[in-house]
Coordinates of C-alpha atoms (C1' of nucleotides) in Angstrom, one line a residue:
Chain U
X1 CA 91.9 149.6 143.7
X2 CA 89.5 151.3 141.4
X3 CA 85.8 150.6 141.3
X4 CA 86.1 149.9 137.6
X5 CA 88.3 146.8 138.1
X6 CA 85.8 145.5 140.7
X7 CA 83.2 145.8 138.0
X8 CA 85.2 143.8 135.6
X9 CA 85.3 140.8 137.9
X10 CA 81.7 141.2 138.8
X11 CA 80.9 141.0 135.1
X12 CA 82.8 137.8 134.7
X13 CA 81.5 136.1 137.8
X14 CA 77.9 137.2 137.4
X15 CA 77.5 137.1 133.7
X16 CA 74.3 138.6 132.5
X17 CA 74.5 136.5 129.4
X18 CA 75.5 133.1 130.6
X19 CA 74.1 130.9 133.3
X20 CA 76.6 128.1 132.8
X21 CA 78.9 128.4 129.9
X22 CA 80.5 125.0 130.6
X23 CA 77.6 123.4 128.9
X24 CA 78.6 124.9 125.6
X25 CA 82.1 123.6 125.6
X26 CA 83.0 121.0 123.0
X27 CA 84.0 118.3 125.5
X28 CA 80.8 118.5 127.6
X29 CA 78.7 115.4 127.3
X30 CA 75.0 116.1 128.1
X31 CA 72.7 113.7 129.9
X32 CA 70.7 113.2 126.7
X33 CA 71.8 113.1 123.2
X34 CA 68.8 114.1 121.1
X35 CA 68.5 112.7 117.5
X36 CA 70.9 109.9 118.3
X37 CA 68.6 107.6 120.0
X38 CA 68.8 105.1 117.2
X39 CA 72.5 104.9 117.2
X40 CA 72.6 104.6 121.0
X41 CA 70.1 101.7 120.9
X42 CA 72.1 99.9 118.2
X43 CA 75.3 100.2 120.1
X44 CA 73.6 99.1 123.4
X45 CA 72.2 96.1 121.7
X46 CA 75.5 95.0 120.3
X47 CA 77.2 95.5 123.7
X48 CA 74.5 93.8 125.7
X49 CA 76.1 90.4 125.7
X50 CA 78.8 91.8 127.9
X51 CA 76.4 91.8 130.8
X52 CA 76.1 88.1 130.5
X53 CA 79.8 87.6 130.2
X54 CA 79.8 87.1 126.5
X55 CA 81.9 88.7 123.9
X56 CA 80.0 91.2 121.8
X57 CA 80.8 92.0 118.2
X58 CA 83.3 94.6 117.4
X59 CA 81.9 97.8 115.9
X60 CA 82.6 100.6 113.6
X61 CA 81.1 104.1 114.0
X62 CA 81.1 106.3 110.9
X63 CA 80.2 109.9 110.5
X64 CA 81.6 113.4 109.8
X65 CA 83.0 115.6 112.5
X66 CA 80.5 117.0 115.0
X67 CA 77.8 114.3 114.3
X68 CA 78.0 113.0 117.9
X69 CA 80.1 109.9 117.5
X70 CA 82.4 110.6 120.3
X71 CA 79.7 111.8 122.6
X72 CA 77.6 108.8 121.9
X73 CA 80.5 106.4 122.4
X74 CA 81.5 108.0 125.7
X75 CA 77.9 108.1 126.8
X76 CA 77.4 104.4 126.2
X77 CA 80.7 103.5 127.9
X78 CA 79.6 105.4 131.0
X79 CA 76.2 103.7 131.0
X80 CA 77.5 100.2 130.7
X81 CA 80.3 100.7 133.2
X82 CA 77.8 101.8 135.9
X83 CA 75.3 99.0 135.3
X84 CA 74.5 97.0 138.4
X85 CA 75.1 93.7 136.6
X86 CA 78.5 94.9 135.6
X87 CA 79.6 95.3 139.2
X88 CA 83.0 96.5 138.3
X89 CA 83.7 93.7 135.9
X90 CA 83.4 95.8 132.9
X91 CA 86.4 98.0 132.1
X92 CA 86.4 100.7 129.5
X93 CA 89.0 102.7 127.7
X94 CA 88.7 105.7 125.4
X95 CA 91.7 106.4 123.2
X96 CA 91.9 109.2 120.8
X97 CA 94.2 108.0 118.1
X98 CA 94.9 111.5 116.9
X99 CA 96.9 112.0 120.0
X100 CA 98.0 108.5 120.6
X101 CA 99.0 107.9 117.1
X102 CA 101.3 104.9 117.2
X103 CA 100.9 101.3 118.2
X104 CA 103.0 101.9 121.2
X105 CA 101.1 104.8 122.5
X106 CA 97.7 103.2 122.0
X107 CA 98.8 100.1 123.9
X108 CA 100.3 102.3 126.6
X109 CA 96.9 104.1 127.1
X110 CA 95.2 100.7 127.2
X111 CA 97.6 99.7 130.0
X112 CA 96.8 102.9 131.8
X113 CA 93.1 102.2 131.5
X114 CA 93.5 99.0 133.5
X115 CA 95.8 100.5 136.0
X116 CA 99.1 99.4 134.7
X117 CA 101.7 102.1 134.3
X118 CA 104.1 101.8 131.5
X119 CA 106.9 104.2 130.5
X120 CA 106.1 106.3 127.5
X121 CA 109.1 105.2 125.7
X122 CA 111.9 102.6 126.0
X123 CA 110.0 99.3 125.9
X124 CA 109.5 97.2 122.8
X125 CA 106.0 97.4 121.5
X126 CA 105.6 93.6 121.8
X127 CA 106.4 94.0 125.5
X128 CA 103.7 96.6 126.1
X129 CA 101.3 94.4 124.3
X130 CA 102.2 91.4 126.5
X131 CA 101.8 93.5 129.7
X132 CA 98.4 94.5 128.6
X133 CA 97.3 91.0 127.7
X134 CA 98.5 89.5 131.0
X135 CA 97.1 92.4 133.0
X136 CA 93.7 92.2 131.4
X137 CA 93.5 88.5 131.8
X138 CA 94.4 88.7 135.4
X139 CA 91.6 91.1 136.0
X140 CA 89.0 88.6 134.9
X141 CA 86.9 91.4 133.3
X142 CA 85.3 92.4 130.1
X143 CA 86.7 95.4 128.4
X144 CA 85.3 97.8 125.8
X145 CA 87.9 99.8 124.0
X146 CA 86.9 102.8 121.9
X147 CA 89.5 103.9 119.4
X148 CA 88.5 107.4 118.2
X149 CA 89.8 108.8 114.9
X150 CA 91.2 105.4 114.2
X151 CA 91.9 106.3 110.6
X152 CA 94.9 108.4 111.7
X153 CA 96.5 105.4 113.4
X154 CA 95.9 103.0 110.5
X155 CA 97.2 105.5 107.9
X156 CA 100.4 105.9 109.9
X157 CA 101.1 102.5 111.3
X158 CA 99.0 100.1 109.3
X159 CA 96.4 97.8 110.8
X160 CA 98.6 95.3 112.5
X161 CA 97.6 96.5 116.0
X162 CA 93.9 96.3 115.1
X163 CA 94.4 92.8 113.9
X164 CA 96.0 91.9 117.2
X165 CA 93.3 93.5 119.3
X166 CA 90.5 91.9 117.4
X167 CA 92.2 88.5 117.8
X168 CA 93.2 89.0 121.4
X169 CA 90.2 87.0 122.7
X170 CA 91.8 83.8 121.5
X171 CA 94.7 84.5 123.9
X172 CA 92.6 85.7 126.8
X173 CA 91.5 82.9 129.1
X174 CA 89.5 84.8 131.7
X175 CA 88.7 88.1 130.0
X176 CA 87.1 89.5 126.9
X177 CA 87.8 92.5 124.7
X178 CA 85.6 94.4 122.4
X179 CA 86.8 97.1 120.0
X180 CA 84.8 100.0 118.8
X181 CA 86.4 102.0 116.1
X182 CA 85.4 105.6 115.2
X183 CA 86.2 107.3 112.0
X184 CA 85.1 110.4 110.1
X185 CA 86.8 109.1 106.9
X186 CA 84.1 107.3 105.1
X187 CA 86.5 105.7 102.7
X188 CA 88.6 104.5 105.6
X189 CA 87.9 100.8 104.9
X190 CA 90.2 101.0 101.9
X191 CA 93.1 101.1 104.3
X192 CA 92.1 98.0 106.1
X193 CA 93.1 94.5 105.2
X194 CA 90.3 92.0 104.7
X195 CA 91.1 90.1 107.9
X196 CA 90.6 93.2 110.0
X197 CA 87.6 94.4 108.1
X198 CA 85.7 91.2 108.7
X199 CA 86.2 91.3 112.4
X200 CA 86.1 95.0 113.2
X201 CA 83.3 95.6 110.7
X202 CA 81.0 93.1 112.3
X203 CA 78.6 95.9 113.1
X204 CA 78.4 99.3 111.5
X205 CA 76.7 102.3 112.9
X206 CA 76.3 105.4 110.7
X207 CA 76.0 108.9 112.1
X208 CA 74.4 111.1 109.4
X209 CA 75.0 114.9 109.6
X210 CA 72.5 116.8 111.7
X211 CA 69.9 118.7 109.7
X212 CA 69.3 122.4 110.5
X213 CA 66.1 121.7 112.4
X214 CA 67.8 119.0 114.5
X215 CA 70.7 121.4 115.2
X216 CA 68.1 124.0 116.3
X217 CA 66.6 121.5 118.7
X218 CA 70.0 120.6 120.1
X219 CA 70.9 124.2 120.6
X220 CA 67.6 125.1 122.2
X221 CA 67.9 122.4 124.8
X222 CA 71.4 123.4 125.7
X223 CA 70.5 127.1 125.7
X224 CA 67.9 126.7 128.5
X225 CA 70.6 125.7 131.0
X226 CA 73.6 127.6 129.5
X227 CA 72.1 131.1 129.0
X228 CA 70.0 133.3 131.1
X229 CA 66.4 133.6 130.2
X230 CA 65.6 135.6 127.1
X231 CA 69.0 136.9 126.4
X232 CA 69.1 135.4 122.9
X233 CA 67.5 137.6 120.2
X234 CA 65.1 135.8 118.0
X235 CA 66.9 134.3 115.0
X236 CA 70.2 133.6 116.9
X237 CA 69.6 129.9 117.3
X238 CA 68.4 129.4 113.7
X239 CA 71.3 131.3 112.3
X240 CA 73.9 129.2 114.3
X241 CA 72.1 126.1 113.2
X242 CA 72.0 127.2 109.6
X243 CA 75.7 128.1 109.5
X244 CA 76.7 124.8 111.0
X245 CA 74.3 122.8 108.8
X246 CA 76.0 124.3 105.8
X247 CA 79.3 122.8 107.1
X248 CA 78.1 119.2 107.1
X249 CA 75.8 119.5 110.1
X250 CA 78.5 119.9 112.7
X251 CA 77.0 120.3 116.2
X252 CA 80.3 121.2 117.7
X253 CA 80.5 124.1 115.3
X254 CA 77.0 125.3 116.1
X255 CA 77.6 125.3 119.9
X256 CA 80.9 127.1 119.4
X257 CA 79.2 129.8 117.4
X258 CA 76.7 130.2 120.1
X259 CA 79.2 130.4 122.8
X260 CA 81.5 132.9 121.0
X261 CA 78.6 135.0 120.1
X262 CA 77.6 135.1 123.7
X263 CA 81.1 136.0 124.7
X264 CA 81.2 138.8 122.2
X265 CA 77.9 140.2 123.6
X266 CA 79.3 140.0 127.0
X267 CA 82.5 141.8 126.1
X268 CA 80.5 144.6 124.7
X269 CA 78.4 144.7 127.8
X270 CA 75.3 144.1 125.8
X271 CA 72.4 142.4 127.6
X272 CA 71.3 140.5 124.6
X273 CA 73.0 138.3 122.0
X274 CA 72.2 139.5 118.5
X275 CA 72.3 138.0 115.1
X276 CA 75.1 140.4 114.4
X277 CA 77.1 138.8 117.2
X278 CA 76.8 135.4 115.6
X279 CA 78.1 136.8 112.3
X280 CA 81.1 138.3 114.2
X281 CA 81.6 135.0 116.0
X282 CA 81.8 133.2 112.7
X283 CA 84.5 135.5 111.4
X284 CA 86.4 135.5 114.7
X285 CA 86.5 131.7 115.0
X286 CA 88.0 131.4 111.6
X287 CA 90.5 134.1 112.2
X288 CA 91.6 132.7 115.5
X289 CA 92.0 129.3 114.1
X290 CA 94.1 130.5 111.2
X291 CA 96.4 132.6 113.4
X292 CA 96.8 129.8 116.0
X293 CA 97.6 127.2 113.5
X294 CA 100.1 129.3 111.7
X295 CA 101.8 130.6 114.8
X296 CA 102.4 127.1 116.0
X297 CA 104.0 126.0 112.7
X298 CA 107.7 125.1 112.6
X299 CA 110.0 127.7 111.0
X300 CA 110.4 125.9 107.7
X301 CA 106.7 125.6 107.2
X302 CA 106.3 129.3 107.9
X303 CA 109.0 130.3 105.4
X304 CA 107.2 128.0 102.9
X305 CA 103.9 129.6 103.6
X306 CA 105.5 133.0 103.3
X307 CA 106.8 132.0 99.9
X308 CA 103.3 131.0 98.8
X309 CA 102.0 134.3 100.2
X310 CA 104.6 136.4 98.4
X311 CA 103.9 134.7 95.1
X312 CA 100.2 134.7 95.3
X313 CA 99.3 137.8 97.1
X314 CA 102.2 140.3 96.7
X315 CA 103.0 139.3 93.2
X316 CA 99.5 138.5 92.2
X317 CA 100.1 135.1 90.6
X318 CA 96.9 133.1 90.4
X319 CA 98.6 129.7 89.8
X320 CA 101.6 128.8 92.0
X321 CA 103.4 125.5 91.5
X322 CA 105.8 123.5 93.6
X323 CA 108.9 124.5 91.7
X324 CA 108.2 128.3 91.9
X325 CA 107.5 128.0 95.5
X326 CA 110.6 126.0 96.2
X327 CA 112.8 128.6 94.4
X328 CA 111.4 131.5 96.5
X329 CA 111.7 129.4 99.6
X330 CA 115.3 128.9 98.9
X331 CA 116.1 132.6 98.5
X332 CA 114.3 133.3 101.8
X333 CA 116.4 130.7 103.5
X334 CA 119.5 132.3 102.1
X335 CA 118.5 135.7 103.5
X336 CA 118.2 134.5 107.0
X337 CA 121.1 132.1 106.7
X338 CA 119.6 128.8 107.4
X339 CA 119.9 125.6 105.4
X340 CA 116.9 125.0 103.1
X341 CA 115.2 121.6 103.2
X342 CA 115.1 119.4 100.1
X343 CA 112.3 119.7 97.6
X344 CA 111.2 116.2 98.6
X345 CA 110.6 117.4 102.1
X346 CA 109.0 120.6 101.1
X347 CA 106.5 118.5 99.0
X348 CA 105.5 116.8 102.2
X349 CA 105.2 120.1 104.1
X350 CA 103.0 121.4 101.3
X351 CA 100.7 118.4 101.8
X352 CA 100.6 119.0 105.5
X353 CA 99.5 122.6 105.0
X354 CA 96.8 121.3 102.8
X355 CA 95.5 118.9 105.5
X356 CA 95.6 121.8 107.9
X357 CA 93.3 123.6 105.6
X358 CA 95.5 126.6 105.1
X359 CA 96.2 126.0 101.5
X360 CA 94.5 124.1 98.7
X361 CA 96.5 121.6 96.7
X362 CA 95.5 120.2 93.4
X363 CA 97.5 117.8 91.4
X364 CA 97.6 118.6 87.8
X365 CA 99.3 117.4 84.7
X366 CA 100.2 120.1 82.3
X367 CA 101.3 117.8 79.5
X368 CA 104.6 118.7 78.1
X369 CA 105.1 121.0 81.0
X370 CA 105.1 118.3 83.5
X371 CA 103.1 117.2 86.5
X372 CA 102.9 119.5 89.5
X373 CA 100.8 120.7 92.3
X374 CA 98.8 123.9 91.9
X375 CA 98.6 125.7 95.3
X376 CA 96.2 128.3 96.5
X377 CA 95.8 129.9 99.8
X378 CA 92.4 128.9 101.2
X379 CA 92.1 131.1 104.2
X380 CA 91.8 134.8 104.7
X381 CA 95.0 136.4 103.5
X382 CA 95.1 139.1 106.2
X383 CA 94.8 136.5 109.0
X384 CA 97.5 134.5 107.4
X385 CA 99.8 137.4 107.2
X386 CA 99.0 138.3 110.8
X387 CA 99.9 134.8 111.9
X388 CA 103.2 134.9 110.0
X389 CA 104.1 138.2 111.5
X390 CA 103.9 136.8 115.0
X391 CA 107.3 135.2 114.2
X392 CA 110.2 137.5 114.5
X393 CA 112.3 135.9 111.9
X394 CA 109.5 136.0 109.4
X395 CA 108.7 139.7 110.1
X396 CA 112.3 140.5 109.5
X397 CA 112.1 138.9 106.1
X398 CA 109.3 141.2 105.2
X399 CA 111.1 144.4 106.2
Chain V
dA1 C1' 102.7 106.6 68.8
dA2 C1' 106.5 108.2 71.1
dT3 C1' 108.6 111.5 73.8
dC4 C1' 109.5 114.0 77.8
dC5 C1' 108.6 117.7 81.3
dA6 C1' 108.4 118.7 86.2
dC7 C1' 107.5 117.1 89.4
dA8 C1' 104.8 113.2 92.7
dG9 C1' 105.6 110.2 96.2
dG10 C1' 107.5 105.4 97.8
dA11 C1' 111.5 103.0 100.2
dA12 C1' 115.3 103.0 102.8
dG13 C1' 118.5 105.0 105.6
dT14 C1' 120.7 108.6 108.9
dG15 C1' 121.2 111.1 113.1
dC16 C1' 119.2 112.5 117.0
dT17 C1' 116.3 112.3 121.4
dG18 C1' 114.6 110.1 125.3
dG19 C1' 114.0 106.5 127.4
dG20 C1' 114.1 101.5 128.8
dC21 C1' 116.7 96.9 130.7
dG22 C1' 120.2 93.9 133.0
Chain B
dC1 C1' 127.7 101.1 131.6
dG2 C1' 126.5 99.4 127.1
dC3 C1' 123.1 98.1 124.2
dC4 C1' 118.2 98.1 122.7
dC5 C1' 113.9 100.3 121.5
dA6 C1' 110.5 103.8 119.3
dG7 C1' 109.7 108.1 117.1
dC8 C1' 110.8 112.1 114.6
dA9 C1' 112.6 115.1 111.0
dC10 C1' 114.9 114.8 107.3
dT11 C1' 117.9 113.1 103.1
dT12 C1' 119.1 110.2 99.2
dC13 C1' 117.8 107.6 95.6
dC14 C1' 114.5 106.2 93.1
dT15 C1' 110.5 104.9 90.0
dG16 C1' 106.1 106.6 88.2
dT17 C1' 103.0 109.4 85.4
dG18 C1' 99.2 112.6 82.5
dG19 C1' 99.0 114.6 78.6
dA20 C1' 100.7 118.6 75.3
dT21 C1' 104.1 118.4 71.9
dT22 C1' 106.9 116.3 68.5

DNA sequence: AATCCACAGGAAGTGCTGGGCG
DNA sequence: CGCCCAGCACTTCCTGTGGATT
């Protein structure tokens, strides 16, 4: 065993950059949430009746990504659960509707939260609801349910479940339920029917984007515990804050920049994190994201993306439309002998690529020449190609 | 003013998977 | 075992539409 390998491990275990890098991870919830005191107080006030066995109002939390909604919600849940007065009679559940994105799965998670196991498929949704209702009532407790990224659920399944949950108190004899919905879609209310809106929107809490100085403050506090003393060059924190502030004040983004910059410095065996490292981190994050997203795409989406790439980059067309793309897509499918999907389906896949942020879709009407989508690649072309080439079938097509 | 292109995107249905329940 | 349920990926069929051209 060489001395050198020893050193590598020493480097990782005893980082000269980090003291505790866990504190920079996106799911870490700090003991204090600076610049969110107002929101925390508002939520606490609304939830307070729980401690006297009364049902609080339901709530809506609005704000863009990385503005602390999730952290604040989890923080408050934790605080109220561990209150002395609560003495175990307050149950909480946190459900991320991005992952639990059907009525069935949300109800299943709620069941899990109160200790009832339900199969992940097989039952009728109404049955899962009934089990939850009875189970909760039997526990004689108050429950706070946080539904994060609730817009995803509603857009997919409608607001039937929300309606049921907000009305559930009329069916509960011994328990109470309070719903907190979180969304980063500010126009989300358009998707809700009036009956849900009136009960869920009883209270609204808005999370404005963090300003650059606020981000700096948040970073500085975290840095003290996460990094060794004095390893950050002057200007590193302000730059991370500024870059993140440009992207709608996303604190998660700022922390990620800082962490990756630190990791780059560490890889290079530097003993300081420089401004240059932050800039590298910025590029690296974007590149990794693109490659990861593309690699995990299903085959047809990759062929589709390849078609867009061919038309726009290799053939230099500045405006690519659905029809053109579909034609090239079909010839690619022919080459590797697989059945092409219909244009209808491809239209949906194009929209999916748009929401993933890989391409940019604009609906235009060109008068006599019909209505179509104008599609543009919105990420670094090299990264995109690299992601595509990870797939053997795709790289064969390019040869 | 009417036409008509090149699609958009809604609705409904199919076939399949993976699991109930009695 | 047979039947039921939810969810997904996809197809078929369809109606809708903004605005340059007739």
